mmCIF file of C-alpha atoms in Angstrom:
data_model
loop_
_atom_site.group_PDB
_atom_site.id
_atom_site.type_symbol
_atom_site.label_atom_id
_atom_site.label_comp_id
_atom_site.label_asym_id
_atom_site.label_seq_id
_atom_site.Cartn_x
_atom_site.Cartn_y
_atom_site.Cartn_z
ATOM 1 C CA MET A 1 98.716 180.774 -18.600
ATOM 2 C CA LYS A 2 99.450 181.030 -14.933
ATOM 3 C CA THR A 3 96.866 181.405 -12.208
ATOM 4 C CA ILE A 4 96.257 184.978 -11.055
ATOM 5 C CA THR A 5 94.853 185.475 -7.557
ATOM 6 C CA SER A 6 93.548 188.580 -5.826
ATOM 7 C CA THR A 7 92.587 188.673 -2.192
ATOM 8 C CA SER A 8 89.285 190.049 -1.036
ATOM 9 C CA SER A 9 89.547 192.078 2.132
ATOM 10 C CA MET A 10 87.118 194.373 3.877
ATOM 11 C CA ASP A 11 87.429 198.073 3.279
ATOM 12 C CA ARG A 12 87.158 200.559 6.154
ATOM 13 C CA THR A 13 83.415 201.065 5.738
ATOM 14 C CA ASN A 14 82.521 197.378 5.981
ATOM 15 C CA LEU A 15 85.033 196.824 8.790
ATOM 16 C CA LEU A 16 83.512 199.718 10.744
ATOM 17 C CA ILE A 17 79.960 198.422 10.166
ATOM 18 C CA THR A 18 80.999 194.936 11.295
ATOM 19 C CA LEU A 19 82.672 196.302 14.450
ATOM 20 C CA ILE A 20 79.704 198.558 15.329
ATOM 21 C CA LEU A 21 77.148 195.761 14.855
ATOM 22 C CA THR A 22 79.278 193.401 16.931
ATOM 23 C CA ALA A 23 79.650 196.004 19.690
ATOM 24 C CA LEU A 24 75.873 196.591 19.706
ATOM 25 C CA LEU A 25 75.272 192.859 20.042
ATOM 26 C CA VAL A 26 77.724 192.646 22.951
ATOM 27 C CA VAL A 27 75.989 195.555 24.697
ATOM 28 C CA LEU A 28 72.570 194.010 24.048
ATOM 29 C CA PHE A 29 73.861 190.715 25.428
ATOM 30 C CA PHE A 30 74.773 192.345 28.739
ATOM 31 C CA VAL A 31 71.605 194.460 28.922
ATOM 32 C CA ILE A 32 69.269 191.465 28.725
ATOM 33 C CA PRO A 33 68.739 190.391 32.352
ATOM 34 C CA ASP A 34 67.542 186.795 31.876
ATOM 35 C CA PHE A 35 69.932 183.948 31.128
ATOM 36 C CA TYR A 36 67.937 182.011 28.508
ATOM 37 C CA PRO A 37 67.104 184.953 26.212
ATOM 38 C CA ARG A 38 70.771 185.927 26.468
ATOM 39 C CA LEU A 39 71.836 182.386 25.546
ATOM 40 C CA ILE A 40 69.412 182.295 22.586
ATOM 41 C CA LEU A 41 70.696 185.678 21.355
ATOM 42 C CA PHE A 42 74.303 184.504 21.636
ATOM 43 C CA ALA A 43 73.604 181.220 19.822
ATOM 44 C CA LEU A 44 71.570 182.866 17.059
ATOM 45 C CA PHE A 45 74.129 185.538 16.257
ATOM 46 C CA SER A 46 77.073 183.162 16.583
ATOM 47 C CA VAL A 47 75.526 180.914 13.941
ATOM 48 C CA LEU A 48 74.673 183.941 11.794
ATOM 49 C CA TYR A 49 78.249 185.283 11.917
ATOM 50 C CA VAL A 50 79.749 181.871 11.118
ATOM 51 C CA VAL A 51 77.402 181.301 8.153
ATOM 52 C CA ILE A 52 77.993 184.774 6.705
ATOM 53 C CA TYR A 53 81.770 184.614 7.141
ATOM 54 C CA GLY A 54 81.882 181.180 5.550
ATOM 55 C CA HIS A 55 80.140 182.289 2.358
ATOM 56 C CA ILE A 56 81.925 185.561 1.601
ATOM 57 C CA PRO A 57 84.916 184.975 -0.692
ATOM 58 C CA THR A 58 88.367 185.668 0.699
ATOM 59 C CA SER A 59 90.013 185.514 -2.730
ATOM 60 C CA PHE A 60 89.319 185.364 -6.445
ATOM 61 C CA SER A 61 91.447 183.385 -8.892
ATOM 62 C CA LEU A 62 91.726 183.262 -12.643
ATOM 63 C CA THR A 63 92.916 179.863 -13.772
ATOM 64 C CA GLU A 64 93.545 178.787 -17.329
ATOM 65 C CA ASP A 65 89.850 178.131 -17.937
ATOM 66 C CA SER A 66 87.877 179.410 -14.905
ATOM 67 C CA LEU A 67 87.129 182.253 -12.542
ATOM 68 C CA VAL A 68 87.132 180.849 -9.002
ATOM 69 C CA LEU A 69 85.542 182.514 -5.970
ATOM 70 C CA LYS A 70 87.085 180.979 -2.846
ATOM 71 C CA ALA A 71 85.236 181.224 0.465
ATOM 72 C CA PRO A 72 85.955 179.304 3.674
ATOM 73 C CA TYR A 73 82.967 176.958 3.186
ATOM 74 C CA LYS A 74 82.616 176.774 -0.559
ATOM 75 C CA LYS A 75 84.226 177.447 -3.880
ATOM 76 C CA ILE A 76 82.312 178.797 -6.871
ATOM 77 C CA SER A 77 83.850 178.100 -10.248
ATOM 78 C CA ILE A 78 82.706 179.857 -13.404
ATOM 79 C CA ARG A 79 84.209 178.612 -16.654
ATOM 80 C CA LEU A 80 85.560 181.424 -18.808
ATOM 81 C CA ASN A 81 83.619 180.164 -21.831
ATOM 82 C CA GLU A 82 80.452 180.555 -19.697
ATOM 83 C CA ILE A 83 81.155 184.299 -19.198
ATOM 84 C CA SER A 84 79.567 186.418 -21.914
ATOM 85 C CA ALA A 85 80.787 189.813 -20.643
ATOM 86 C CA ALA A 86 82.553 191.535 -17.762
ATOM 87 C CA GLN A 87 82.090 195.168 -16.838
ATOM 88 C CA TYR A 88 84.085 197.262 -14.369
ATOM 89 C CA LEU A 89 81.663 199.109 -12.101
ATOM 90 C CA GLY A 90 84.337 200.716 -9.941
ATOM 91 C CA LYS A 91 82.765 202.007 -6.748
ATOM 92 C CA GLY A 92 79.574 200.043 -6.252
ATOM 93 C CA ASN A 93 76.407 201.804 -5.190
ATOM 94 C CA VAL A 94 75.090 199.514 -2.479
ATOM 95 C CA PHE A 95 72.157 201.763 -1.676
ATOM 96 C CA SER A 96 70.548 201.375 -5.107
ATOM 97 C CA MET A 97 70.380 197.599 -4.660
ATOM 98 C CA ILE A 98 67.621 195.687 -2.910
ATOM 99 C CA ARG A 99 68.724 192.618 -0.983
ATOM 100 C CA THR A 100 66.399 189.690 -1.636
ATOM 101 C CA PHE A 101 68.464 187.183 0.381
ATOM 102 C CA GLY A 102 71.828 187.578 2.052
ATOM 103 C CA CYS A 103 73.667 190.105 4.156
ATOM 104 C CA SER A 104 74.971 193.653 3.901
ATOM 105 C CA GLY A 105 77.170 195.032 6.607
ATOM 106 C CA ILE A 106 78.640 192.100 8.492
ATOM 107 C CA PHE A 107 81.882 191.192 6.680
ATOM 108 C CA GLY A 108 80.718 192.961 3.480
ATOM 109 C CA HIS A 109 77.935 192.105 1.043
ATOM 110 C CA TRP A 110 76.841 188.594 0.173
ATOM 111 C CA GLY A 111 73.748 187.115 -1.389
ATOM 112 C CA TYR A 112 71.062 187.780 -3.961
ATOM 113 C CA PHE A 113 70.275 191.377 -4.816
ATOM 114 C CA TYR A 114 68.123 193.287 -7.285
ATOM 115 C CA SER A 115 69.130 196.505 -8.975
ATOM 116 C CA PRO A 116 66.835 198.478 -11.297
ATOM 117 C CA ARG A 117 69.899 199.150 -13.467
ATOM 118 C CA ILE A 118 71.395 195.623 -13.490
ATOM 119 C CA GLY A 119 68.518 193.285 -12.637
ATOM 120 C CA LYS A 120 69.009 190.171 -10.491
ATOM 121 C CA VAL A 121 72.598 189.666 -9.356
ATOM 122 C CA LYS A 122 74.610 187.498 -6.946
ATOM 123 C CA LEU A 123 76.874 189.784 -4.929
ATOM 124 C CA TYR A 124 80.174 188.671 -3.373
ATOM 125 C CA ALA A 125 81.906 191.845 -2.179
ATOM 126 C CA ARG A 126 83.853 192.520 0.993
ATOM 127 C CA ARG A 127 84.574 196.038 -0.171
ATOM 128 C CA ASN A 128 82.630 198.895 -1.799
ATOM 129 C CA ASN A 129 85.036 199.522 -4.675
ATOM 130 C CA HIS A 130 86.634 197.597 -7.560
ATOM 131 C CA TRP A 131 83.270 195.999 -8.324
ATOM 132 C CA ILE A 132 83.192 193.804 -11.420
ATOM 133 C CA LEU A 133 79.877 192.769 -12.974
ATOM 134 C CA ILE A 134 80.087 189.382 -14.667
ATOM 135 C CA HIS A 135 77.404 188.231 -17.106
ATOM 136 C CA THR A 136 77.219 184.474 -17.619
ATOM 137 C CA LEU A 137 75.333 182.537 -20.256
ATOM 138 C CA HIS A 138 73.421 180.235 -17.886
ATOM 139 C CA LYS A 139 74.267 181.107 -14.255
ATOM 140 C CA GLY A 140 73.022 184.697 -14.096
ATOM 141 C CA LYS A 141 75.001 187.769 -13.099
ATOM 142 C CA TYR A 142 77.670 188.096 -10.417
ATOM 143 C CA ILE A 143 79.359 191.055 -8.791
ATOM 144 C CA ILE A 144 82.782 190.444 -7.263
ATOM 145 C CA ALA A 145 85.176 192.893 -5.608
ATOM 146 C CA PRO A 146 88.837 191.865 -5.730
ATOM 147 C CA ASP A 147 91.402 194.017 -3.907
ATOM 148 C CA ASP A 148 93.566 194.386 -7.002
ATOM 149 C CA PRO A 149 91.930 196.638 -9.653
ATOM 150 C CA SER A 150 94.135 195.090 -12.369
ATOM 151 C CA PHE A 151 92.289 191.790 -11.828
ATOM 152 C CA PHE A 152 89.609 193.132 -14.186
ATOM 153 C CA ASP A 153 92.176 193.778 -16.931
ATOM 154 C CA GLU A 154 93.470 190.223 -16.623
ATOM 155 C CA LEU A 155 89.920 188.858 -16.725
ATOM 156 C CA GLN A 156 89.161 190.901 -19.849
ATOM 157 C CA SER A 157 92.310 189.700 -21.614
ATOM 158 C CA ARG A 158 91.536 186.067 -20.793
ATOM 159 C CA LEU A 159 87.970 186.473 -22.023
ATOM 160 C CA LEU A 160 89.268 187.909 -25.303
ATOM 161 C CA ILE A 161 91.770 185.073 -25.681
ATOM 162 C CA GLU A 162 89.006 182.568 -24.919
ATOM 163 C CA LYS A 163 86.720 184.040 -27.600
ATOM 164 C CA VAL A 164 89.467 184.174 -30.257
ATOM 165 C CA GLU A 165 90.513 180.548 -29.798
#
């Protein structure tokens, strides 16, 4: 089987939120009169932006035996035989989730979340649609959001092939 890859780009909502938050930080930077508080603010948010950007996946790949989440700083690999189920959620409801660690807004959604409907979940979504909930045997639950909605169909077919073999 060949490797299937889907990019992960920001949708309009997350792009708009990122631009508005960045603009507010720039305005705040120029409103603060003292140099050192301004420097601390700039350093803090620069590090924050770099860390968040580096952990949000830019693409998702299905290899012969794994689902791979590729981010600038790390790569998460989940073996297909580790995945017990995958469910297409479609348009995710971000507001019914409680963030326990991570970020929502800047570059999308990343981190650990809790949902009364799903439970604990690791969220890697740069967009608010095409959400796929992945249940693993030992690594918990993941939500990913590839750009291509047919990525879910390919994942499902590979999971079925994996279970038959």
